[in-house]
């Protein structure tokens, strides 16, 4: 058995998220359909995370194990074949052989997400599903003060989709860093951490913009982190601005 | 009568070009439909050019005359109303009142187009209708040498869509400048001039990449400019990479 580690990038606009669904319109379904053709056998891929519908990825990692005696194709051929067969909003960035034990999800030491705001009075007609239009003036210092509080180990219960909490043993997670950068009209919020709750990055970004607008203050953020009260955090921002940026191993 | 000059931007992917069509799926049809509602009267807009299906605009100019006694709305209201009513791939950048004589097309002193190449081994999943994927290595010096030849007044008969030539008195045009710039994976070809033939910028950009690939040489470009032989120029590149960048008055 060979084990391959892929890095792919995708525009999630047209998909029902990463994870396989009965209707087949997911990233995983497309990957498995192409790999079945190229490797001459049915395979299951192990993705590093389950991104939601409409969420994008700049560097998504998955691995796949297969029987090389059935495939008769090298890594170069697999990459070329994937990029020819996949829809044009999914692309393979790289592929390498790894040890049999490697698993894209279990071996991940953390991930970095990006939330992209288009901070302009005019909407950008070229990034309509790729950034959240945000018209208010941004006070970078105010947002960064709130971002500092979010770093570190906390109970992020207030930063989690309600329905997702019931199944979890703990809502304690560690955020490595929250960085906010501006480049012309675009503001990028980078959130890295060891693990994430459902909607956590979208609620963190939504809290930062609520702080910017004065709908929440610094004490609200502290209370959200201490007391787990969802009302003290901000809105869950839409999927269109969210990117899985990279995965750490 | 008032006369307003608008600058708009649009992502042309979903449209059958700028100019009004019976099916209504054009930029002009959308502008006139919105303005009719906002100005409380039927109006015709004067566009600065007729961009083809799939071509984009960063700064497109049009003007519209209307009877202000029927409208009861100010410029601010018109801009806000347009940006609320227009589809989200068309946006108003600015609007100002101009003299009654101003005409967006007849008063234009020239235009600048941009052709955008995505020059990378991997396709970019975020710009699929917004740039032409181009995998070959680019020799900037070679392309710039060919670009130099194109500047100035020439008979651009070899750089015009065949069907369009029959209706023209002359195919002589003046190109002010051809600039080629690289920024990371993207290569931008800017072509500015006093007037353009149908497909002229797409054929100029196609000639430059044919020169890059060795499918045409510098002498072919000279012959295309001197003899009007379409075969000596390069391919007509697809609409997706073309932008009307700005209009000079």
Short mmCIF file of C-alpha atoms in Angstrom, two decimals:
data_model
loop_
_atom_site.label_atom_id
_atom_site.label_comp_id
_atom_site.label_asym_id
_atom_site.label_seq_id
_atom_site.Cartn_x
_atom_site.Cartn_y
_atom_site.Cartn_z
CA UNK A 1 0.00 0.00 0.00
CA UNK A 2 1.21 3.49 -0.84
CA UNK A 3 0.16 6.59 1.08
CA UNK A 4 0.08 9.95 -0.67
CA UNK A 5 -0.20 13.38 0.96
CA UNK A 6 -1.87 15.97 -1.25
CA UNK A 7 -2.11 19.73 -0.88
CA UNK A 8 -5.05 21.13 -2.84
CA UNK A 9 -6.72 24.51 -3.21
CA UNK A 10 -10.39 25.12 -3.89
CA UNK A 11 -12.99 27.78 -4.42
CA UNK A 12 -15.82 26.46 -2.26
CA UNK A 13 -18.57 28.67 -3.72
CA UNK A 14 -20.26 25.92 -5.75
CA UNK A 15 -19.91 23.09 -3.20
CA UNK A 16 -21.84 21.74 -0.23
CA UNK A 17 -18.65 21.79 1.81
CA UNK A 18 -15.77 19.34 2.01
CA UNK A 19 -17.38 16.23 3.44
CA UNK A 20 -19.07 13.64 1.26
CA UNK A 21 -22.87 13.98 0.93
CA UNK A 22 -25.52 11.83 -0.73
CA UNK A 23 -25.94 14.40 -3.56
CA UNK A 24 -22.22 14.16 -4.34
CA UNK A 25 -21.66 17.90 -4.69
CA UNK A 26 -18.72 18.13 -2.28
CA UNK A 27 -14.95 18.44 -2.50
CA UNK A 28 -14.41 14.94 -1.08
CA UNK A 29 -16.80 13.36 -3.61
CA UNK A 30 -14.94 15.00 -6.48
CA UNK A 31 -11.55 13.91 -5.15
CA UNK A 32 -12.65 10.29 -4.68
CA UNK A 33 -14.32 10.15 -8.09
CA UNK A 34 -11.13 11.31 -9.84
CA UNK A 35 -8.82 9.13 -7.78
CA UNK A 36 -10.94 6.06 -8.47
CA UNK A 37 -10.46 6.62 -12.21
CA UNK A 38 -6.74 7.36 -11.97
CA UNK A 39 -5.82 4.68 -9.43
CA UNK A 40 -8.08 2.01 -10.90
CA UNK A 41 -9.65 1.22 -7.50
CA UNK A 42 -12.17 2.68 -5.07
CA UNK A 43 -10.45 4.79 -2.41
CA UNK A 44 -11.41 6.87 0.61
CA UNK A 45 -9.52 10.06 1.27
CA UNK A 46 -8.71 11.38 4.75
CA UNK A 47 -9.24 15.13 4.81
CA UNK A 48 -7.62 17.43 7.36
CA UNK A 49 -10.93 19.11 8.20
CA UNK A 50 -14.56 19.44 7.16
CA UNK A 51 -14.99 22.88 5.71
CA UNK A 52 -18.58 24.15 5.45
CA UNK A 53 -20.51 24.98 2.28
CA UNK A 54 -19.05 28.04 0.56
CA UNK A 55 -15.78 28.01 2.55
CA UNK A 56 -12.57 28.11 0.49
CA UNK A 57 -9.12 26.57 0.93
CA UNK A 58 -5.73 27.89 -0.08
CA UNK A 59 -3.82 24.81 1.20
CA UNK A 60 -6.05 21.91 2.17
CA UNK A 61 -4.32 18.61 3.04
CA UNK A 62 -5.64 15.09 2.54
CA UNK A 63 -4.05 11.68 2.30
CA UNK A 64 -5.08 8.58 0.40
CA UNK A 65 -3.87 4.99 0.62
CA UNK A 66 -4.03 2.72 -2.39
CA UNK A 67 -2.72 -0.53 -3.81
CA UNK A 68 0.01 0.48 -6.29
CA UNK A 69 -0.12 -2.95 -7.98
CA UNK A 70 -3.55 -2.01 -9.35
CA UNK A 71 -2.79 1.55 -10.40
CA UNK A 72 0.17 1.57 -12.82
CA UNK A 73 0.56 5.35 -12.53
CA UNK A 74 3.26 7.53 -10.94
CA UNK A 75 2.87 10.62 -8.76
CA UNK A 76 3.45 13.01 -11.68
CA UNK A 77 0.74 11.25 -13.65
CA UNK A 78 -1.67 11.36 -10.73
CA UNK A 79 -1.17 15.12 -10.28
CA UNK A 80 -1.58 15.82 -14.00
CA UNK A 81 -4.57 13.51 -14.17
CA UNK A 82 -6.21 15.12 -11.14
CA UNK A 83 -5.75 18.62 -12.54
CA UNK A 84 -7.21 17.50 -15.86
CA UNK A 85 -10.21 15.65 -14.37
CA UNK A 86 -11.14 17.86 -11.41
CA UNK A 87 -13.59 20.75 -11.90
CA UNK A 88 -11.73 24.00 -12.54
CA UNK A 89 -12.42 25.33 -9.03
CA UNK A 90 -10.40 22.54 -7.39
CA UNK A 91 -6.66 22.19 -8.11
CA UNK A 92 -3.79 20.04 -6.85
CA UNK A 93 -0.86 22.12 -5.55
CA UNK A 94 1.47 19.26 -4.61
CA UNK A 95 1.62 15.55 -3.89
CA UNK A 96 4.25 13.45 -2.15
CA UNK A 97 4.57 9.89 -0.87
CA UNK A 98 4.50 9.64 2.93
CA UNK A 99 4.83 6.83 5.49
CA UNK A 100 1.90 4.45 5.89
CA UNK A 101 1.10 5.89 9.33
CA UNK A 102 0.50 9.46 8.10
CA UNK A 103 -3.08 10.69 8.52
CA UNK A 104 -4.01 14.21 7.38
CA UNK A 105 -6.39 14.85 10.29
CA UNK A 106 -4.89 12.93 13.22
CA UNK A 107 -1.32 14.09 12.56
CA UNK A 108 -2.19 17.76 12.16
CA UNK A 109 -0.66 19.96 14.89
CA UNK A 110 -2.86 22.90 14.05
CA UNK A 111 -4.38 25.00 11.31
CA UNK A 112 -4.47 28.58 10.16
CA UNK A 113 -7.65 30.15 8.84
CA UNK A 114 -8.04 33.46 7.06
CA UNK A 115 -11.14 35.63 7.13
CA UNK A 116 -11.14 38.14 4.26
CA UNK A 117 -13.01 41.46 4.50
CA UNK A 118 -13.46 43.76 1.52
CA UNK A 119 -13.39 47.05 3.41
CA UNK A 120 -14.50 49.63 0.90
CA UNK A 121 -17.48 51.90 0.26
CA UNK A 122 -17.90 50.20 -3.12
CA UNK A 123 -18.43 46.49 -3.41
CA UNK A 124 -15.80 44.64 -5.41
CA UNK A 125 -17.45 42.96 -8.40
CA UNK A 126 -14.48 40.61 -8.82
CA UNK A 127 -14.51 39.01 -5.35
CA UNK A 128 -18.22 38.64 -4.67
CA UNK A 129 -18.08 35.07 -3.29
CA UNK A 130 -14.49 35.41 -2.09
CA UNK A 131 -14.63 38.17 0.54
CA UNK A 132 -17.20 39.73 2.84
CA UNK A 133 -18.07 43.30 1.81
CA UNK A 134 -17.65 45.42 4.95
CA UNK A 135 -18.38 49.13 4.57
CA UNK A 136 -17.65 50.50 8.06
CA UNK A 137 -14.35 52.22 8.81
CA UNK A 138 -12.01 49.80 10.59
CA UNK A 139 -10.17 50.86 13.75
CA UNK A 140 -7.24 48.46 13.54
CA UNK A 141 -6.04 49.21 17.09
CA UNK A 142 -9.46 48.50 18.57
CA UNK A 143 -9.79 45.22 16.68
CA UNK A 144 -6.23 44.21 17.62
CA UNK A 145 -6.90 44.85 21.32
CA UNK A 146 -9.82 42.43 21.17
CA UNK A 147 -7.76 39.97 19.11
CA UNK A 148 -5.08 39.87 21.84
CA UNK A 149 -7.67 38.62 24.34
CA UNK A 150 -8.62 35.69 22.11
CA UNK A 151 -5.08 34.31 21.94
CA UNK A 152 -4.20 31.42 24.24
CA UNK A 153 -6.12 28.57 25.86
CA UNK A 154 -9.76 29.39 26.64
CA UNK A 155 -13.14 27.76 26.84
CA UNK A 156 -14.52 28.87 23.47
CA UNK A 157 -18.10 27.73 24.21
CA UNK A 158 -19.34 31.22 23.30
CA UNK A 159 -17.60 30.89 19.91
CA UNK A 160 -19.27 27.66 18.80
CA UNK A 161 -22.40 26.84 16.79
CA UNK A 162 -25.07 25.83 19.35
CA UNK A 163 -26.01 22.51 17.72
CA UNK A 164 -22.37 21.41 17.62
CA UNK A 165 -21.71 21.79 21.35
CA UNK A 166 -23.85 18.86 22.55
CA UNK A 167 -21.50 16.28 21.00
CA UNK A 168 -18.26 17.67 22.43
CA UNK A 169 -16.37 16.54 25.52
CA UNK A 170 -14.78 19.95 25.88
CA UNK A 171 -14.98 23.36 24.23
CA UNK A 172 -11.51 24.34 25.46
CA UNK A 173 -9.19 25.15 22.57
CA UNK A 174 -5.85 26.94 22.10
CA UNK A 175 -5.52 29.83 19.70
CA UNK A 176 -1.87 30.35 18.72
CA UNK A 177 -2.31 33.74 17.14
CA UNK A 178 -4.83 36.26 15.78
CA UNK A 179 -3.31 38.69 13.27
CA UNK A 180 -5.09 41.50 11.45
CA UNK A 181 -3.50 43.00 8.33
CA UNK A 182 -4.64 45.59 5.83
CA UNK A 183 -3.59 45.74 2.17
CA UNK A 184 -5.44 48.42 0.22
CA UNK A 185 -9.17 47.68 0.51
CA UNK A 186 -8.73 44.15 1.89
CA UNK A 187 -8.42 43.35 5.59
CA UNK A 188 -7.19 39.87 6.47
CA UNK A 189 -7.86 38.26 9.84
CA UNK A 190 -5.59 35.24 10.39
CA UNK A 191 -6.51 32.84 13.19
CA UNK A 192 -4.24 29.89 13.96
CA UNK A 193 -4.73 27.25 16.61
CA UNK A 194 -4.44 23.61 17.57
CA UNK A 195 -8.10 22.88 16.97
CA UNK A 196 -11.32 24.69 16.18
CA UNK A 197 -14.98 24.39 17.14
CA UNK A 198 -17.72 24.56 14.51
CA UNK A 199 -17.99 28.18 13.24
CA UNK A 200 -15.29 29.30 15.68
CA UNK A 201 -13.30 31.42 13.22
CA UNK A 202 -16.44 32.95 11.73
CA UNK A 203 -17.62 33.92 15.25
CA UNK A 204 -14.17 35.24 16.24
CA UNK A 205 -14.09 37.41 13.10
CA UNK A 206 -17.70 38.47 13.74
CA UNK A 207 -16.81 39.43 17.31
CA UNK A 208 -13.89 41.54 16.09
CA UNK A 209 -16.12 43.48 13.71
CA UNK A 210 -18.78 43.91 16.38
CA UNK A 211 -16.08 45.37 18.63
CA UNK A 212 -15.06 47.64 15.75
CA UNK A 213 -18.63 48.89 15.41
CA UNK A 214 -19.14 49.33 19.16
CA UNK A 215 -21.82 46.62 19.28
CA UNK A 216 -19.52 44.77 21.69
CA UNK A 217 -16.78 46.13 23.92
CA UNK A 218 -13.59 44.67 25.34
CA UNK A 219 -15.37 43.58 28.53
CA UNK A 220 -17.96 41.67 26.46
CA UNK A 221 -15.15 39.71 24.81
CA UNK A 222 -13.65 38.91 28.22
CA UNK A 223 -17.05 37.76 29.46
CA UNK A 224 -17.60 35.64 26.35
CA UNK A 225 -14.26 33.93 26.98
CA UNK A 226 -14.85 33.52 30.72
CA UNK A 227 -18.56 32.77 30.94
CA UNK A 228 -19.27 30.99 27.65
CA UNK A 229 -22.22 33.30 26.89
CA UNK A 230 -22.79 33.27 23.12
CA UNK A 231 -24.61 36.63 23.37
CA UNK A 232 -21.41 38.35 24.49
CA UNK A 233 -19.59 37.30 21.31
CA UNK A 234 -20.43 38.68 17.87
CA UNK A 235 -22.23 37.53 14.76
CA UNK A 236 -21.32 34.37 12.80
CA UNK A 237 -19.93 35.85 9.60
CA UNK A 238 -20.86 34.24 6.25
CA UNK A 239 -18.84 31.42 4.70
CA UNK A 240 -17.72 33.42 1.63
CA UNK A 241 -14.91 35.22 3.52
CA UNK A 242 -13.44 32.11 5.16
CA UNK A 243 -10.36 30.25 3.89
CA UNK A 244 -8.49 27.31 5.35
CA UNK A 245 -5.07 28.86 4.81
CA UNK A 246 -2.64 26.11 5.84
CA UNK A 247 -2.24 23.07 8.05
CA UNK A 248 0.67 22.47 10.43
CA UNK A 249 2.33 19.03 10.87
CA UNK B 1 -32.45 68.15 -18.73
CA UNK B 2 -29.63 66.97 -16.51
CA UNK B 3 -26.66 65.00 -17.79
CA UNK B 4 -24.85 62.60 -15.45
CA UNK B 5 -21.48 60.95 -16.03
CA UNK B 6 -21.11 57.59 -14.28
CA UNK B 7 -18.05 55.43 -13.71
CA UNK B 8 -19.01 51.81 -13.09
CA UNK B 9 -17.15 48.53 -12.68
CA UNK B 10 -18.43 45.12 -13.69
CA UNK B 11 -17.57 41.46 -13.79
CA UNK B 12 -18.68 40.53 -17.29
CA UNK B 13 -18.71 36.75 -16.79
CA UNK B 14 -22.49 36.39 -16.63
CA UNK B 15 -23.39 38.91 -19.35
CA UNK B 16 -23.79 38.94 -23.13
CA UNK B 17 -21.56 41.99 -23.30
CA UNK B 18 -22.29 45.67 -22.75
CA UNK B 19 -24.70 46.52 -25.54
CA UNK B 20 -28.44 46.01 -25.23
CA UNK B 21 -29.78 42.73 -26.65
CA UNK B 22 -33.30 41.38 -27.11
CA UNK B 23 -32.78 38.86 -24.27
CA UNK B 24 -31.87 41.71 -21.91
CA UNK B 25 -28.88 40.00 -20.35
CA UNK B 26 -26.42 42.84 -20.88
CA UNK B 27 -24.82 45.58 -18.84
CA UNK B 28 -26.71 48.32 -20.70
CA UNK B 29 -30.08 46.61 -20.15
CA UNK B 30 -29.41 46.39 -16.41
CA UNK B 31 -28.34 50.03 -16.21
CA UNK B 32 -31.40 51.27 -18.09
CA UNK B 33 -33.79 49.11 -16.06
CA UNK B 34 -32.45 50.51 -12.76
CA UNK B 35 -32.31 54.10 -13.98
CA UNK B 36 -35.89 53.91 -15.22
CA UNK B 37 -37.04 52.97 -11.72
CA UNK B 38 -34.90 55.57 -9.96
CA UNK B 39 -35.47 58.47 -12.37
CA UNK B 40 -39.14 57.75 -12.94
CA UNK B 41 -38.78 57.88 -16.73
CA UNK B 42 -37.45 55.73 -19.57
CA UNK B 43 -33.84 56.65 -20.41
CA UNK B 44 -31.14 55.58 -22.85
CA UNK B 45 -27.56 55.51 -21.62
CA UNK B 46 -24.54 56.37 -23.80
CA UNK B 47 -21.76 53.90 -23.11
CA UNK B 48 -18.10 54.61 -23.84
CA UNK B 49 -17.64 51.30 -25.68
CA UNK B 50 -19.30 47.98 -26.46
CA UNK B 51 -17.42 45.34 -24.51
CA UNK B 52 -17.94 41.74 -25.66
CA UNK B 53 -19.53 38.90 -23.72
CA UNK B 54 -17.35 37.88 -20.76
CA UNK B 55 -15.18 41.03 -20.87
CA UNK B 56 -14.83 42.95 -17.60
CA UNK B 57 -14.50 46.63 -16.74
CA UNK B 58 -12.62 48.32 -13.94
CA UNK B 59 -13.70 51.84 -14.92
CA UNK B 60 -16.40 51.98 -17.56
CA UNK B 61 -17.93 55.38 -18.33
CA UNK B 62 -21.47 56.14 -19.48
CA UNK B 63 -23.67 59.21 -19.44
CA UNK B 64 -27.41 59.59 -19.17
CA UNK B 65 -29.69 62.57 -19.76
CA UNK B 66 -32.99 62.87 -17.93
CA UNK B 67 -35.71 65.29 -17.00
CA UNK B 68 -35.06 66.24 -13.36
CA UNK B 69 -38.60 67.55 -12.92
CA UNK B 70 -39.84 63.95 -13.13
CA UNK B 71 -37.22 62.28 -10.95
CA UNK B 72 -37.20 63.95 -7.52
CA UNK B 73 -33.93 62.26 -6.52
CA UNK B 74 -30.41 63.63 -6.01
CA UNK B 75 -27.07 62.23 -7.19
CA UNK B 76 -26.33 60.55 -3.83
CA UNK B 77 -29.71 58.86 -3.93
CA UNK B 78 -29.18 57.71 -7.50
CA UNK B 79 -25.79 56.16 -6.64
CA UNK B 80 -27.15 54.43 -3.52
CA UNK B 81 -30.22 53.27 -5.42
CA UNK B 82 -28.16 51.92 -8.32
CA UNK B 83 -25.87 49.99 -5.99
CA UNK B 84 -28.87 48.55 -4.21
CA UNK B 85 -30.80 47.62 -7.37
CA UNK B 86 -28.01 46.48 -9.71
CA UNK B 87 -26.90 42.82 -9.70
CA UNK B 88 -23.90 42.30 -7.40
CA UNK B 89 -21.46 42.00 -10.32
CA UNK B 90 -22.11 45.59 -11.47
CA UNK B 91 -21.29 48.52 -9.17
CA UNK B 92 -21.28 52.31 -9.43
CA UNK B 93 -17.89 53.84 -8.57
CA UNK B 94 -18.81 57.50 -9.01
CA UNK B 95 -21.36 59.86 -10.52
CA UNK B 96 -21.18 63.58 -11.30
CA UNK B 97 -23.24 66.12 -13.16
CA UNK B 98 -21.69 67.27 -16.45
CA UNK B 99 -22.58 69.74 -19.17
CA UNK B 100 -25.40 68.87 -21.56
CA UNK B 101 -22.92 68.37 -24.42
CA UNK B 102 -20.91 65.60 -22.74
CA UNK B 103 -21.13 62.20 -24.47
CA UNK B 104 -19.26 59.22 -23.02
CA UNK B 105 -18.26 57.79 -26.40
CA UNK B 106 -17.82 60.82 -28.66
CA UNK B 107 -15.84 62.83 -26.09
CA UNK B 108 -13.46 60.01 -25.19
CA UNK B 109 -9.83 60.77 -26.14
CA UNK B 110 -8.76 57.18 -25.69
CA UNK B 111 -8.99 54.07 -23.58
CA UNK B 112 -6.74 51.72 -21.70
CA UNK B 113 -7.35 47.98 -21.69
CA UNK B 114 -5.73 45.35 -19.50
CA UNK B 115 -5.20 41.72 -20.46
CA UNK B 116 -4.56 39.56 -17.39
CA UNK B 117 -2.55 36.32 -17.60
CA UNK B 118 -2.31 33.88 -14.70
CA UNK B 119 1.22 32.65 -15.39
CA UNK B 120 1.64 29.67 -13.11
CA UNK B 121 1.98 25.89 -13.36
CA UNK B 122 -1.12 25.56 -11.16
CA UNK B 123 -4.39 27.13 -12.18
CA UNK B 124 -5.80 29.67 -9.75
CA UNK B 125 -9.18 28.50 -8.47
CA UNK B 126 -10.08 32.02 -7.36
CA UNK B 127 -9.71 33.81 -10.71
CA UNK B 128 -11.13 31.28 -13.15
CA UNK B 129 -13.25 33.72 -15.19
CA UNK B 130 -11.02 36.69 -14.39
CA UNK B 131 -7.65 35.78 -15.93
CA UNK B 132 -6.33 33.52 -18.67
CA UNK B 133 -4.32 30.59 -17.27
CA UNK B 134 -1.00 30.59 -19.14
CA UNK B 135 1.47 27.87 -18.19
CA UNK B 136 4.50 28.66 -20.39
CA UNK B 137 7.49 30.52 -18.99
CA UNK B 138 7.33 34.18 -20.00
CA UNK B 139 10.38 35.90 -21.51
CA UNK B 140 9.52 39.49 -20.57
CA UNK B 141 12.25 40.99 -22.77
CA UNK B 142 11.07 39.10 -25.85
CA UNK B 143 7.46 40.13 -25.27
CA UNK B 144 8.48 43.75 -24.62
CA UNK B 145 10.46 43.88 -27.87
CA UNK B 146 7.34 42.87 -29.78
CA UNK B 147 5.22 45.29 -27.72
CA UNK B 148 7.48 48.20 -28.77
CA UNK B 149 6.65 47.54 -32.44
CA UNK B 150 2.93 47.79 -31.79
CA UNK B 151 3.13 51.31 -30.35
CA UNK B 152 2.29 54.21 -32.63
CA UNK B 153 0.03 54.71 -35.63
CA UNK B 154 -0.36 51.62 -37.79
CA UNK B 155 -2.87 49.90 -40.03
CA UNK B 156 -4.12 47.29 -37.56
CA UNK B 157 -6.07 45.29 -40.19
CA UNK B 158 -4.22 42.14 -39.08
CA UNK B 159 -5.40 42.77 -35.52
CA UNK B 160 -9.13 42.92 -36.23
CA UNK B 161 -11.93 40.36 -36.28
CA UNK B 162 -12.55 39.52 -39.95
CA UNK B 163 -16.33 40.16 -39.92
CA UNK B 164 -15.82 43.60 -38.40
CA UNK B 165 -13.50 44.94 -41.11
CA UNK B 166 -16.09 45.22 -43.91
CA UNK B 167 -17.93 48.07 -42.17
CA UNK B 168 -14.91 50.22 -41.47
CA UNK B 169 -13.62 53.19 -43.45
CA UNK B 170 -10.13 52.66 -42.07
CA UNK B 171 -8.29 50.17 -39.88
CA UNK B 172 -5.58 52.70 -39.00
CA UNK B 173 -5.41 53.29 -35.26
CA UNK B 174 -2.93 54.83 -32.82
CA UNK B 175 -1.64 52.81 -29.86
CA UNK B 176 -0.28 55.14 -27.17
CA UNK B 177 1.49 52.49 -25.13
CA UNK B 178 1.85 48.74 -24.52
CA UNK B 179 3.18 47.91 -21.05
CA UNK B 180 3.84 44.46 -19.63
CA UNK B 181 4.17 44.03 -15.86
CA UNK B 182 4.61 41.01 -13.64
CA UNK B 183 3.39 40.75 -10.03
CA UNK B 184 3.89 37.29 -8.56
CA UNK B 185 1.98 34.84 -10.76
CA UNK B 186 0.02 37.50 -12.65
CA UNK B 187 1.25 39.21 -15.81
CA UNK B 188 -0.60 42.34 -16.90
CA UNK B 189 -0.54 43.63 -20.46
CA UNK B 190 -1.80 47.23 -20.65
CA UNK B 191 -2.72 48.60 -24.07
CA UNK B 192 -3.82 52.21 -24.42
CA UNK B 193 -4.84 54.00 -27.57
CA UNK B 194 -7.14 56.50 -29.21
CA UNK B 195 -9.45 53.86 -30.64
CA UNK B 196 -9.64 50.11 -31.06
CA UNK B 197 -10.84 47.64 -33.67
CA UNK B 198 -13.01 44.68 -32.75
CA UNK B 199 -10.84 42.11 -30.84
CA UNK B 200 -7.76 44.32 -31.31
CA UNK B 201 -6.48 44.03 -27.72
CA UNK B 202 -7.19 40.29 -27.57
CA UNK B 203 -5.22 39.80 -30.82
CA UNK B 204 -2.35 42.06 -29.65
CA UNK B 205 -2.09 40.06 -26.40
CA UNK B 206 -2.35 36.81 -28.38
CA UNK B 207 0.43 37.97 -30.70
CA UNK B 208 2.66 38.77 -27.72
CA UNK B 209 2.22 35.28 -26.26
CA UNK B 210 2.78 33.67 -29.67
CA UNK B 211 6.04 35.63 -29.88
CA UNK B 212 6.87 34.38 -26.38
CA UNK B 213 6.31 30.78 -27.45
CA UNK B 214 8.24 31.16 -30.73
CA UNK B 215 5.10 30.59 -32.82
CA UNK B 216 5.66 34.07 -34.24
CA UNK B 217 8.87 36.09 -34.43
CA UNK B 218 9.62 39.82 -34.49
CA UNK B 219 9.55 39.87 -38.31
CA UNK B 220 6.07 38.32 -38.33
CA UNK B 221 4.85 41.16 -36.12
CA UNK B 222 6.40 43.72 -38.47
CA UNK B 223 4.74 42.02 -41.45
CA UNK B 224 1.38 41.90 -39.65
CA UNK B 225 1.63 45.65 -39.05
CA UNK B 226 2.84 46.44 -42.57
CA UNK B 227 0.92 43.99 -44.72
CA UNK B 228 -2.31 43.51 -42.78
CA UNK B 229 -2.01 39.71 -42.93
CA UNK B 230 -4.04 38.24 -40.04
CA UNK B 231 -1.96 35.01 -40.23
CA UNK B 232 1.17 36.88 -39.19
CA UNK B 233 -0.45 38.04 -35.94
CA UNK B 234 -1.30 35.66 -33.08
CA UNK B 235 -4.40 34.03 -31.64
CA UNK B 236 -7.46 35.96 -30.40
CA UNK B 237 -7.26 35.37 -26.65
CA UNK B 238 -10.48 34.61 -24.73
CA UNK B 239 -12.66 37.32 -23.22
CA UNK B 240 -12.09 36.25 -19.59
CA UNK B 241 -8.68 38.00 -19.33
CA UNK B 242 -9.78 41.33 -20.83
CA UNK B 243 -10.66 44.44 -18.81
CA UNK B 244 -11.58 47.93 -19.93
CA UNK B 245 -9.28 49.63 -17.44
CA UNK B 246 -10.03 53.33 -17.89
CA UNK B 247 -11.22 55.93 -20.35
CA UNK B 248 -9.45 59.20 -21.10
CA UNK B 249 -11.33 62.50 -21.63
#
